[in-house]
XYZ file of C-alpha atoms in Angstrom:
617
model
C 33.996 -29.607 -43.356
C 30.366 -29.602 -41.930
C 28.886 -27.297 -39.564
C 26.297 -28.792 -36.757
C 25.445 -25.515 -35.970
C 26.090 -22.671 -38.744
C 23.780 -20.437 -36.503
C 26.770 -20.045 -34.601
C 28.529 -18.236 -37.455
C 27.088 -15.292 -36.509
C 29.697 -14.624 -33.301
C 32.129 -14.206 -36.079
C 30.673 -10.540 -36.243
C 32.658 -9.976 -33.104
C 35.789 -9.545 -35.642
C 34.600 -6.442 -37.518
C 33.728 -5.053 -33.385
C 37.406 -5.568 -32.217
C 38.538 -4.021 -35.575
C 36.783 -0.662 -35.352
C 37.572 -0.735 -31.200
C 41.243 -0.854 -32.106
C 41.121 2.054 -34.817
C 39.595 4.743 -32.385
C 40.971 3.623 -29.096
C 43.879 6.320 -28.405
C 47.489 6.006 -29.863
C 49.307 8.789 -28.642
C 52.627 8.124 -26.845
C 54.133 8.898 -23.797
C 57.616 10.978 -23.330
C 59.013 12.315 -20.511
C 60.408 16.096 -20.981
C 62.018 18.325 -18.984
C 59.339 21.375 -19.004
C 56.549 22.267 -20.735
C 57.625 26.239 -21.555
C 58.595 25.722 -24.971
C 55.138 23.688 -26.108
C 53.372 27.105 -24.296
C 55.217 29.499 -26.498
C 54.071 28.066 -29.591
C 51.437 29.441 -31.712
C 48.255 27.680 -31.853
C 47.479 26.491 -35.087
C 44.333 24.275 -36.339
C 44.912 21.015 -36.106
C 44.225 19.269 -39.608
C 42.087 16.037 -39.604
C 44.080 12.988 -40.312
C 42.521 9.744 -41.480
C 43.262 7.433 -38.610
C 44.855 4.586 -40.221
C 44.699 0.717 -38.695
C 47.590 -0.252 -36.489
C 48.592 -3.954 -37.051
C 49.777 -4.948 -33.806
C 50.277 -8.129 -32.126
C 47.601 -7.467 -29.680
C 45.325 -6.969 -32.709
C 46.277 -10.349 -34.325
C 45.995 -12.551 -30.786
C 42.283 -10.205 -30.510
C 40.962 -11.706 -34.355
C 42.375 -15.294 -33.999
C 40.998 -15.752 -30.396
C 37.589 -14.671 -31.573
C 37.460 -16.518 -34.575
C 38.440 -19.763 -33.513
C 35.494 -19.423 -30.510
C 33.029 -18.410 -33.042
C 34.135 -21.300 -35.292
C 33.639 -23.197 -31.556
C 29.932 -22.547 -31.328
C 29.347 -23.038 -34.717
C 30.433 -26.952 -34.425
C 32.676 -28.009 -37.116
C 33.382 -31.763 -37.853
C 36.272 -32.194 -40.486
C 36.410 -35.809 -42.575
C 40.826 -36.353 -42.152
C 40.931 -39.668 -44.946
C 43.704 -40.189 -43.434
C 42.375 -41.274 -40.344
C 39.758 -43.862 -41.914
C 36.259 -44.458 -40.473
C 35.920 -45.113 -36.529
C 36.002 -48.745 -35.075
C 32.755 -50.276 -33.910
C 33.949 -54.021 -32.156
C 31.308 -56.088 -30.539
C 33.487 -58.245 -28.096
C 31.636 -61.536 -27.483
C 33.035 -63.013 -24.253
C 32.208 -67.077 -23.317
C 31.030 -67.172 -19.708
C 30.145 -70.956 -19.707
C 31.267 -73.761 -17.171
C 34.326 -75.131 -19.132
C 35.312 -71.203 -18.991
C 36.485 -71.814 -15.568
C 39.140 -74.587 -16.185
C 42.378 -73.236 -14.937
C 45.531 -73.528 -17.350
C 49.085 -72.163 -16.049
C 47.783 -70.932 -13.023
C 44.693 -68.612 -14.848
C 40.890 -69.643 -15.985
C 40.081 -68.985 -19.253
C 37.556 -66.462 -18.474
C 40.470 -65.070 -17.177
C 42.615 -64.858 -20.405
C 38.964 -63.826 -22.058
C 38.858 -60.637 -19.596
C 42.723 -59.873 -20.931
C 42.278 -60.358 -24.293
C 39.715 -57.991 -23.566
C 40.644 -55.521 -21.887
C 43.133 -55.639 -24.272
C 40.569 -54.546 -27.249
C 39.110 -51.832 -24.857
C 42.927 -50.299 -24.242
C 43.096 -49.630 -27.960
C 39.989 -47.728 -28.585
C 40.520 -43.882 -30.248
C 38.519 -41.266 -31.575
C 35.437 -42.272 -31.863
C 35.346 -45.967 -31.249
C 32.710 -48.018 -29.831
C 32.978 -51.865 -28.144
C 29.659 -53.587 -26.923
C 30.020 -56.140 -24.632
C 28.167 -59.162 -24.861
C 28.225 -62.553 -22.673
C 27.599 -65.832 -24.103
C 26.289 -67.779 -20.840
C 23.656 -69.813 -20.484
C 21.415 -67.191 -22.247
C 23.026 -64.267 -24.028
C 23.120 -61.075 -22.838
C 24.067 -57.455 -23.339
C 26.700 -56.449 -20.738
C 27.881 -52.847 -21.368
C 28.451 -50.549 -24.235
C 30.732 -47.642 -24.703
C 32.955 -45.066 -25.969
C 36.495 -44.099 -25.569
C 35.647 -41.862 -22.655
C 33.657 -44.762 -21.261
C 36.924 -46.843 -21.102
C 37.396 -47.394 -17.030
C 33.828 -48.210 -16.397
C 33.813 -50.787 -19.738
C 37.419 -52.227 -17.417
C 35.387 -52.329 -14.687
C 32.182 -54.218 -15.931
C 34.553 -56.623 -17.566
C 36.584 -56.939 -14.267
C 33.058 -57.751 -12.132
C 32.306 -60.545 -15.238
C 31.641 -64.220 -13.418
C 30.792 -68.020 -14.835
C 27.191 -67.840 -15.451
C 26.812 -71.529 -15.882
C 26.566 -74.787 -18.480
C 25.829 -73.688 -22.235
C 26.635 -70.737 -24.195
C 24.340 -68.643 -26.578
C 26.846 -68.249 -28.881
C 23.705 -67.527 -31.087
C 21.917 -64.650 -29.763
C 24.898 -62.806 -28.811
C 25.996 -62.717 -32.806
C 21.928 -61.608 -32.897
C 22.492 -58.560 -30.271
C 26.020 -57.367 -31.995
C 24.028 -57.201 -35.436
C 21.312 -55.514 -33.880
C 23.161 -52.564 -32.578
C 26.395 -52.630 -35.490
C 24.738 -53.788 -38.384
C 24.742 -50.270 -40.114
C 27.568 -49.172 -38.259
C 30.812 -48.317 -40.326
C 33.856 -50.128 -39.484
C 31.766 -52.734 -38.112
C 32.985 -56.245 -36.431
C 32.800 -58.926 -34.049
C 35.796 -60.968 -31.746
C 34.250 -63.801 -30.257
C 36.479 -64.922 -27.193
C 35.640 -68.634 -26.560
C 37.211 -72.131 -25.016
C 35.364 -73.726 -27.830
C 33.958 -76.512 -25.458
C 30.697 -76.432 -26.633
C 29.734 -77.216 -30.560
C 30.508 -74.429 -32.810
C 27.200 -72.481 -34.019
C 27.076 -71.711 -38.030
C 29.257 -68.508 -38.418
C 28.863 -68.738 -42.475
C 25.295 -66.778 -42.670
C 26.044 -63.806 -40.300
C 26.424 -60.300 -41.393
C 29.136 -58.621 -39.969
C 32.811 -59.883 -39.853
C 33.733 -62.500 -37.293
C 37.131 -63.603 -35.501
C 37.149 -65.760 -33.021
C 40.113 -66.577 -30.976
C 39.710 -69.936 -28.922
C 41.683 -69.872 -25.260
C 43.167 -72.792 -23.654
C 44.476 -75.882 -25.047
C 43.762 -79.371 -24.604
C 42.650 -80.225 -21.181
C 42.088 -83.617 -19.491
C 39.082 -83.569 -16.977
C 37.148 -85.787 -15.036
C 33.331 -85.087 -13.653
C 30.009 -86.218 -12.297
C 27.817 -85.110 -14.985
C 24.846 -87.361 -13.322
C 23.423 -88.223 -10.037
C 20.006 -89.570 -8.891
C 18.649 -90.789 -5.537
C 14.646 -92.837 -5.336
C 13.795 -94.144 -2.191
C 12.353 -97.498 -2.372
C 9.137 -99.862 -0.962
C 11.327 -100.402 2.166
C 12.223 -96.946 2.897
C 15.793 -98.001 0.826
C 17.939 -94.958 -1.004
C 18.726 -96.145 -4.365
C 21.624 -93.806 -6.109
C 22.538 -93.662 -9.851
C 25.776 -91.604 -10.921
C 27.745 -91.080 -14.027
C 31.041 -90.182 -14.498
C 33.043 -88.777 -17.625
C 36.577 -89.156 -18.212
C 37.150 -86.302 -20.495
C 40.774 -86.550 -21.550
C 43.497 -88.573 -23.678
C 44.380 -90.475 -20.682
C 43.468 -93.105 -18.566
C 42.068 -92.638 -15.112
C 42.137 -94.221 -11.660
C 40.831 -92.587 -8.631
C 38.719 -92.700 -5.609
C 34.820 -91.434 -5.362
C 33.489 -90.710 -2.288
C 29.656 -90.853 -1.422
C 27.578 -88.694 1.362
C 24.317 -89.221 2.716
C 23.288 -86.788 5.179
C 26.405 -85.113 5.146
C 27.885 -88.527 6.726
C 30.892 -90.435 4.507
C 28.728 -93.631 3.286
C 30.992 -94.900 1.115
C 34.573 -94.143 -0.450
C 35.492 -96.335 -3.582
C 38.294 -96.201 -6.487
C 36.854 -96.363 -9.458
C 38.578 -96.743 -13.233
C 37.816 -95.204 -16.496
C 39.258 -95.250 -19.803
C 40.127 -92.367 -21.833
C 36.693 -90.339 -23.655
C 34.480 -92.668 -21.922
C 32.172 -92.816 -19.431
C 30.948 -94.925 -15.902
C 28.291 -95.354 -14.815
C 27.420 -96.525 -11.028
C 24.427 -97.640 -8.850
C 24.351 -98.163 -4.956
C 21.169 -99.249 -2.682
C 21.873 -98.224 0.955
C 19.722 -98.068 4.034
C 17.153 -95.034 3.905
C 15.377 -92.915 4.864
C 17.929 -89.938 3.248
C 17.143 -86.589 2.318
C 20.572 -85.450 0.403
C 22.850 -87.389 -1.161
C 26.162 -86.129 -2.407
C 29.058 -87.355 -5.096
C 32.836 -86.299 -4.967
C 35.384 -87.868 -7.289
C 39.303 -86.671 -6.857
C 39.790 -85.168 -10.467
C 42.574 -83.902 -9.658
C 41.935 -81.524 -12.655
C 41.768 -77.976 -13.677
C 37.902 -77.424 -13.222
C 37.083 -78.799 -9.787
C 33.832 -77.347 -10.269
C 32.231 -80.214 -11.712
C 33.860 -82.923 -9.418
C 30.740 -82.909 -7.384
C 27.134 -82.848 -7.535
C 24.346 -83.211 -5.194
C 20.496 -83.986 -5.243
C 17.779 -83.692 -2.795
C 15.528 -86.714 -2.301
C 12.496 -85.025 -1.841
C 11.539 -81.309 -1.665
C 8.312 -81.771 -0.761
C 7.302 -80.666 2.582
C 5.310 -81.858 4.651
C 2.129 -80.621 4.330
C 0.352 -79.059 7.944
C -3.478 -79.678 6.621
C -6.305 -78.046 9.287
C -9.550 -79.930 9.202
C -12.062 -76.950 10.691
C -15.643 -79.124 11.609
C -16.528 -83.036 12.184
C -19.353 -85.823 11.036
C -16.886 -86.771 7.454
C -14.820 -89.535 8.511
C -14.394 -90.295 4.432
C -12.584 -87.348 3.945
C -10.369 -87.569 7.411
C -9.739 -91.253 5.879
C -8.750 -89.458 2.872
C -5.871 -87.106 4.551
C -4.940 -89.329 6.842
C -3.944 -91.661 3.836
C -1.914 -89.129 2.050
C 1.563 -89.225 2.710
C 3.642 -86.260 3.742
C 0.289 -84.780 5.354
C 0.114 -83.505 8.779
C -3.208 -83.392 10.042
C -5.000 -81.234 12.779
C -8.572 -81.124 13.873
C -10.476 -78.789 15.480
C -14.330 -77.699 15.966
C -15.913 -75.291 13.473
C -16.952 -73.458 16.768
C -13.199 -72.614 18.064
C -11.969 -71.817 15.097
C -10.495 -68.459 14.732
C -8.188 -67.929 11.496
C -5.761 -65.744 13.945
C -5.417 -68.196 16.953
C -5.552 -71.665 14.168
C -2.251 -73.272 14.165
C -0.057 -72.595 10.991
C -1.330 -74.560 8.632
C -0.174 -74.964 4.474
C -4.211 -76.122 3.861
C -7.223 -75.552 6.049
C -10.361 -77.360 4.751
C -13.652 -76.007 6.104
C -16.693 -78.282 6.097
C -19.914 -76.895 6.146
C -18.514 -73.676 7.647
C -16.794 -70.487 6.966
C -15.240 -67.473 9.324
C -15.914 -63.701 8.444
C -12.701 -63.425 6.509
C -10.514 -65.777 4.410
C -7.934 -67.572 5.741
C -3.926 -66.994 4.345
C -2.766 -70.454 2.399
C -4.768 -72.912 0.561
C -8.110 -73.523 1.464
C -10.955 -76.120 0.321
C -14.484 -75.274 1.096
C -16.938 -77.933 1.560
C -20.858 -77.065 1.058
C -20.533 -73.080 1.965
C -23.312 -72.649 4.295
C -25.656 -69.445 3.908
C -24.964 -65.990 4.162
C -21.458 -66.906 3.788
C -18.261 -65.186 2.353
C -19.564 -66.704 -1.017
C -23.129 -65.456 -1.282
C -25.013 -68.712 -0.502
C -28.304 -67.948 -1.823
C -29.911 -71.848 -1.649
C -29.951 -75.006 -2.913
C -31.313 -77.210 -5.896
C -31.049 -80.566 -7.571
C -28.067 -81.480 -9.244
C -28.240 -83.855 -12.288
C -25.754 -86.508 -12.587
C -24.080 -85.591 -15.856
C -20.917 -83.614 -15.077
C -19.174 -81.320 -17.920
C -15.808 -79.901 -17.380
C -14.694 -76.697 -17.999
C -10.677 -76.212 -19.726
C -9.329 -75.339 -16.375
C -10.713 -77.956 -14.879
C -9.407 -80.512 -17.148
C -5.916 -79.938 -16.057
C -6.930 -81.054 -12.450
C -10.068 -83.575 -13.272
C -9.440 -84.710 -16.230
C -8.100 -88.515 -15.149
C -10.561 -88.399 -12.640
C -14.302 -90.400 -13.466
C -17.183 -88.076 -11.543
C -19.576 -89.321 -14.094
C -23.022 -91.379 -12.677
C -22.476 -89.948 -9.332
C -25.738 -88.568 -7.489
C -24.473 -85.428 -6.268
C -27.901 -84.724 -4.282
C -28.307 -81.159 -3.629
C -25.797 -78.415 -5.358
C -25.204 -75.160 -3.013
C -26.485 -71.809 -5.463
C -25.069 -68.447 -5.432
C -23.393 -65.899 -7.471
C -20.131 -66.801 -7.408
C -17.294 -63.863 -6.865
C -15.621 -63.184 -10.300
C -12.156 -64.392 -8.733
C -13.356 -67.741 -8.523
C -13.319 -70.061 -11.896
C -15.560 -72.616 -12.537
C -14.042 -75.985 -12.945
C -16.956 -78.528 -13.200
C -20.837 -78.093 -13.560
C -23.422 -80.246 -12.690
C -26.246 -79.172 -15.507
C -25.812 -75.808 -15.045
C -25.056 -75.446 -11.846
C -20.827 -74.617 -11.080
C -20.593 -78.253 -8.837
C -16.277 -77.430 -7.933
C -14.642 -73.931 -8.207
C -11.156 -72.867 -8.003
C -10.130 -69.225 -7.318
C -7.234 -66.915 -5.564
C -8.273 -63.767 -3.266
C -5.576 -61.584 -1.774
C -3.173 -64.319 0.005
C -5.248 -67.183 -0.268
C -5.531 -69.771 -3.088
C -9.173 -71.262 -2.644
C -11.240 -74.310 -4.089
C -15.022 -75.195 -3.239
C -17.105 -78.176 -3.731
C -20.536 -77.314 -3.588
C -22.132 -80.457 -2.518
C -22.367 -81.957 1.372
C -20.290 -84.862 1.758
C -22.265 -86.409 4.688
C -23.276 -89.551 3.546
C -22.731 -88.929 0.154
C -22.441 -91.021 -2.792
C -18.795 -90.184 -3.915
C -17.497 -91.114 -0.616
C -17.718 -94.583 -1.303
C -15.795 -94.520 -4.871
C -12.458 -94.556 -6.168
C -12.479 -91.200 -7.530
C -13.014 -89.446 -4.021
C -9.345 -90.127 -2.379
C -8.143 -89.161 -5.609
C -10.318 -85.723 -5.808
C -9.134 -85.301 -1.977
C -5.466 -85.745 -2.928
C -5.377 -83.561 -6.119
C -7.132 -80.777 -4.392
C -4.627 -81.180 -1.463
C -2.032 -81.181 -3.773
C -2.887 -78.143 -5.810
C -3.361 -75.937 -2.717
C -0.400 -76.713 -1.122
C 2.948 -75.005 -2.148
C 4.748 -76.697 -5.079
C 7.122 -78.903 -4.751
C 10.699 -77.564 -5.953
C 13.376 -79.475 -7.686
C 15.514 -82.092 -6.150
C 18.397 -80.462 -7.958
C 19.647 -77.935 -11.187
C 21.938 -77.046 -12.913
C 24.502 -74.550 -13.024
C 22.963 -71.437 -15.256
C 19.839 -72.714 -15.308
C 17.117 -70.311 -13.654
C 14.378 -71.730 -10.798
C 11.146 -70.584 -11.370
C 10.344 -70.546 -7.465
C 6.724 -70.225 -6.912
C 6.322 -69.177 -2.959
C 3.645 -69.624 -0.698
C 0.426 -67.342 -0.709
C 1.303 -66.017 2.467
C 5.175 -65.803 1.989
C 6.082 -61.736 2.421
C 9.970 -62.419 2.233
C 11.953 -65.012 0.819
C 15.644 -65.128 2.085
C 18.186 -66.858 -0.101
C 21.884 -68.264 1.614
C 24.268 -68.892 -1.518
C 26.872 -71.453 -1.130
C 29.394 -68.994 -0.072
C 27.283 -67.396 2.811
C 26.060 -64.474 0.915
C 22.463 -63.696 2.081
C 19.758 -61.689 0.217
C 16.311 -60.929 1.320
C 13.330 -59.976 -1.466
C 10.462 -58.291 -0.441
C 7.264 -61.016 -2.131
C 4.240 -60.441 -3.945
C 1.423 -62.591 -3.714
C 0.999 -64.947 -6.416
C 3.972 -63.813 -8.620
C 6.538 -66.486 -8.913
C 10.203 -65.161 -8.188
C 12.900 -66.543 -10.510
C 16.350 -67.268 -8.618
C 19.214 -67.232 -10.860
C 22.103 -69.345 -9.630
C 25.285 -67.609 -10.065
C 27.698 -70.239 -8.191
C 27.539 -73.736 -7.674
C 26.376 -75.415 -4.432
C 23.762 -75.939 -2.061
C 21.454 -73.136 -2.260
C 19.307 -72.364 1.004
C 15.854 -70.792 1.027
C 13.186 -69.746 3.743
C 9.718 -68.416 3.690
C 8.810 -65.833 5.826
C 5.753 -64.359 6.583
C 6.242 -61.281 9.309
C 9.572 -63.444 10.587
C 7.578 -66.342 10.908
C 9.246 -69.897 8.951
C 6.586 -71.314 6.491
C 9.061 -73.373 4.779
C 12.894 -74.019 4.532
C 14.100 -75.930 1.680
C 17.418 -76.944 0.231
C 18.401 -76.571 -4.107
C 21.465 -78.381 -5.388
C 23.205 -76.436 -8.165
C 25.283 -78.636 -10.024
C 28.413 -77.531 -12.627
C 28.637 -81.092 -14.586
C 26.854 -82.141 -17.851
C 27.985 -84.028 -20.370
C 28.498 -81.524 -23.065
C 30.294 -78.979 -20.948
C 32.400 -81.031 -19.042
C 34.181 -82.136 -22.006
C 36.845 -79.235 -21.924
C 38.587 -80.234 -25.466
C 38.206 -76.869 -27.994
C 36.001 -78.046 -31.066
C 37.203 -75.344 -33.455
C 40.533 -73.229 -33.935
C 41.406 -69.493 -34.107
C 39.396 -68.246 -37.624
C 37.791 -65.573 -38.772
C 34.793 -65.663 -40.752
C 33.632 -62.840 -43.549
C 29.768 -62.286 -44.759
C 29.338 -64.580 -47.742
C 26.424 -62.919 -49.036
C 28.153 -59.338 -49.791
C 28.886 -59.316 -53.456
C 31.551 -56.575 -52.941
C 33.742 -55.929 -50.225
C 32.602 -52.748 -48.778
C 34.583 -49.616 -48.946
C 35.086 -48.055 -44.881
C 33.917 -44.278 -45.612
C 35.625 -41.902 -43.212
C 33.298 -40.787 -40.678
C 33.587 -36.659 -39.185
C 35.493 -35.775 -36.601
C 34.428 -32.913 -34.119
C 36.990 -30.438 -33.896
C 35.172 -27.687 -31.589
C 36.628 -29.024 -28.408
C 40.477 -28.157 -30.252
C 39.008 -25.014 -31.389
C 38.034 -23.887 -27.683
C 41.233 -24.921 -26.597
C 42.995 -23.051 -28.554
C 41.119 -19.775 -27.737
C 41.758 -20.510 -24.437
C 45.698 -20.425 -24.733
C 45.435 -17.785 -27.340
C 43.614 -15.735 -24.295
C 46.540 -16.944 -22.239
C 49.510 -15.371 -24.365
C 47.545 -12.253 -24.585
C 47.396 -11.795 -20.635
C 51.455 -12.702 -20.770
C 52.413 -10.421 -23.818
C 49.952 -7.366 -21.754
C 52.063 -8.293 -18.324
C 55.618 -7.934 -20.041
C 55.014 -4.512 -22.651
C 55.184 -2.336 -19.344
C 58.662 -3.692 -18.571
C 60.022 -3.296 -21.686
C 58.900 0.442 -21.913
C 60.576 1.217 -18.519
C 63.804 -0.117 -19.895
């Protein structure tokens, strides 16, 4: 037996206090006579001192034992019972992946996982402890617990969804030796379909069993799709299909363009094999859509969309006149909207919403939100024009601005006159001219800026190949990204939002809505947890900046292939030379202890209650 607290010995000196309270307290008895006369014809006579001698009553016994057993209480024993063995510590691995949601005799698999489960959790005593770990997509830590933690581990295992194609079989082994690997009575049940390709089980440390659910399952899906439009404005559509099964299949596919039934067709596909298809129809399209009648347990990956393009269009606001090159230039671009207007009306709060405003030879007391390209600053500007000076022809390019320049020839151009100034320290050089900064690229507050500090009237890179292409790049950069045409299912979307976005609202495919609160320049990542057609809008102060559709697709070719790759095993550490001998771990016993008191207590107030009773009779 250890003590956690042998401080708490010292309450046992309450026994010696009830001891010596019980030898003086008064033991005479009372008897009912008829008179007192005799007693006052008595002779008094000294009393003689007797030793008072210890009484050994009940009461006295309940008194001792209560008091001992609540100093023993405070004192915190914990008692080693061999008999009992050394508590459980079970890391329960559960496979959240795609193929997880295949349906066998009416129930998923992740359903039979949660059982088997819950199953595990139900038989936890003493001291016990089960980590919960999911093997999605990317591993994760779910919930840990003890025995008195049982309904909320039910409950976390209850809320547990598909978190989408792939499972990190890996790193969840990693996280259960991380928290058990010097735990005694240490293991790991790894509850999988086995759809995927086993990982190496051989060179882990702790003991593994894993029990596969399901059986064989045929299953048919669209683990590809792809839409280009063509010269003529055509759609051109690429889709494959898997026949994942023992058996051959025959059944109809049905195409949507625009949410409008293009084409319906039966296709046929042996057994393990695969299809591929092409179609050309009539464009333009924005979102194409596959459905094949798989008639199997895991509708999920019977269909699959993609989004032609997610580029917007971009709304580009040409503030000033006198460069027709450069209105050339935009006007060439596709998906660019341009507006004009006079350097002299412009007000940033009155402008129309615009993704880039370019600003030639001009700029207003305060920056614009979006994208925006200065051309030649003027003086006294937002930018501290302080003059200008000759610029030599050679043109050197800083790292950052390789990324955007570096396919682009500037070299033996005669830039003329470079604008001079101390540039802010938000903005980054990207290419000098000597040693003069000749293009910058910066971000201030809400709006992502570039400047060219050269005048582009009548200048000599107007009239070269490289200036559409500088125009478009720059264009390009400052304008929000362009998101995918489609994902899939588990995979995170590193959404990068526009400079003036404030709120970003996300519809799921079921309806669900959520709303998060933006901050400038810090992408958001959106985790898919269904598949569907995702719908998102920027918003800045309930104004629309951009609505845009993401695809989330279920099928791939390793996951839709629902066949278990390994059987029901169990796997011990190789590398142990011994097997390890489970050492018996300390059980607290203080709770019992208190317990006890407290119905010792309780027969003490009963046996006090009935002694008056029993002296009347």
């Amino acid at each position: 037996m250890t003590l956690l607290a042998p401080l708490g010995l010292l309450a046992l000196l309450a026994l010696p206090v009830i001891v010596i309270l019980h030898l003086i307290q008064s033991r005479r008895r009372r008897v009912e006579v008829p008179s007192l006369i005799l007693w006052q014809q008595l002779p008094r006579q000294p009393i003689a001192r007797r030793r008072r001698r210890l009484r050994l009553t009940f009461l006295l016994f309940l008194h001792l034992l209560a008091a001992f057993l609540i100093g023993m209480a405070i004192a915190q024993p914990q008692i080693t019972w061999p008999w009992l063995g050394s508590p459980r510590n079970l890391a329960i691995i559960i496979d959240t992946s795609t193929s997880t949601a295949l349906v066998e005799d009416g129930r998923s698999r992740l359903d039979q996982a949660r059982q088997q489960a819950a199953t595990l959790i139900g038989q936890m005593r003493g001291s016990d402890q089960v980590i919960l770990i999911g093997a999605g997509p990317q591993a994760r830590l779910i919930d840990r617990g003890q025995v008195v933690d049982r309904e909320r581990l039910l409950a976390v295992l209850a809320a547990l969804r598909i978190e989408g194609a792939g499972s990190d079989v890996t790193g969840a082994l990693t996280i259960a030796e991380t928290f058990l690997i010097d735990q005694p009575g240490a293991g790991v049940v790894l509850l999988t379909d086995g759809a995927l390709p086993p990982p190496d089980l051989t060179a882990r440390q702790l003991p593994i069993r894993v029990e596969v659910l399901g059986t064989v399952q045929a299953n048919r899906a669209v683990v590809t799709l792809a839409a280009q439009p063509g010269p003529a404005n055509e759609v051109h559509i690429y889709a494959r299909l898997l026949n994942a099964g023992d058996r051959f299949f025959r059944g109809p596919v049905r195409l949507w363009i625009d949410d409008q039934n293009s084409l319906t067709e039966t296709v046929t596909m042996q057994a393990g094999a695969t299809l591929e298809l092409t179609w050309t129809f009539p464009g333009p399209a924005r979102q194409v859509r596959l459905e094949i009648a798989g008639n199997d347990g895991l509708p999920l990956d019977d269909t699959a969309t993609v989004v032609m393009n997610n580029q917007q269009p971009v709304r580009v606001l040409l503030v000033g006149s006198g460069v027709e090159a450069l209105t050339r230039a935009l006007q060439a671009m596709p998906d660019v909207t341009l507006t004009t207007i006079s350097s002299a009306t412009y007000n940033p709060d009155q402008a129309p919403l615009a993704d880039v405003t370019v600003l030639v030879n001009t700029l207003p007391p305060r920056w614009p939100q979006g994208g925006v390209l200065v051309i030649n600053p003027p003086a006294g500007s937002l930018l501290a024009v302080q003059g200008r000076a000759p610029a030599e022809a050679t043109v050197t390019l800083t790292p950052a601005g390789e990324t955007l320049l570096r396919d682009i020839n500037l070299s033996s151009v005669n830039w003329g006159a470079v604008v001079l100034g101390n540039p802010p320290d938000w903005l980054t050089p990207l290419a000098f001219s000597g040693n003069h900064p000749l293009i910058l690229r910066g971000r201030f507050e809400r709006s992502d800026i570039a400047v060219w500090n050269f005048d582009l009237t009548d200048h000599p890179i107007t009239r070269r190949l490289a200036f559409p292409l500088l125009v478009a790049r720059t264009i390009r950069d400052l304008a929000p990204p362009v998101l995918p045409t489609a994902v899939t299912f588990g995979t995170p979307v590193i959404y990068a939002t526009d400079l003036r976005t404030t709120d970003l609202e996300v519809r799921h495919p079921d309806g669900a809505r959520d709303v998060m609160t933006i901050q400038p320049a810090l992408p958001v990542a959106l985790e898919p947890s269904q598949a569907g057609l995702y719908r998102v809008r920027e918003l800045s102060d309930r104004q629309v900046l951009r609505e845009a559709q993401i695809p989330v697709n279920a099928g791939s070719l390793l996951e839709s292939d629902v066949t278990p790759r390994i059987d029901n095993t169990a796997v011990v550490p190789t590398f142990a030379s011994m097997p390890a001998i489970p050492t018996p771990t300390p059980q607290p016993v203080w709770s019992w202890l208190v317990i006890a008191a407290i119905g010792i207590l309780v027969a003490e107030w009963l046996y006090i209650q009935r002694r008056p009773i029993q002296e009347g009779r």
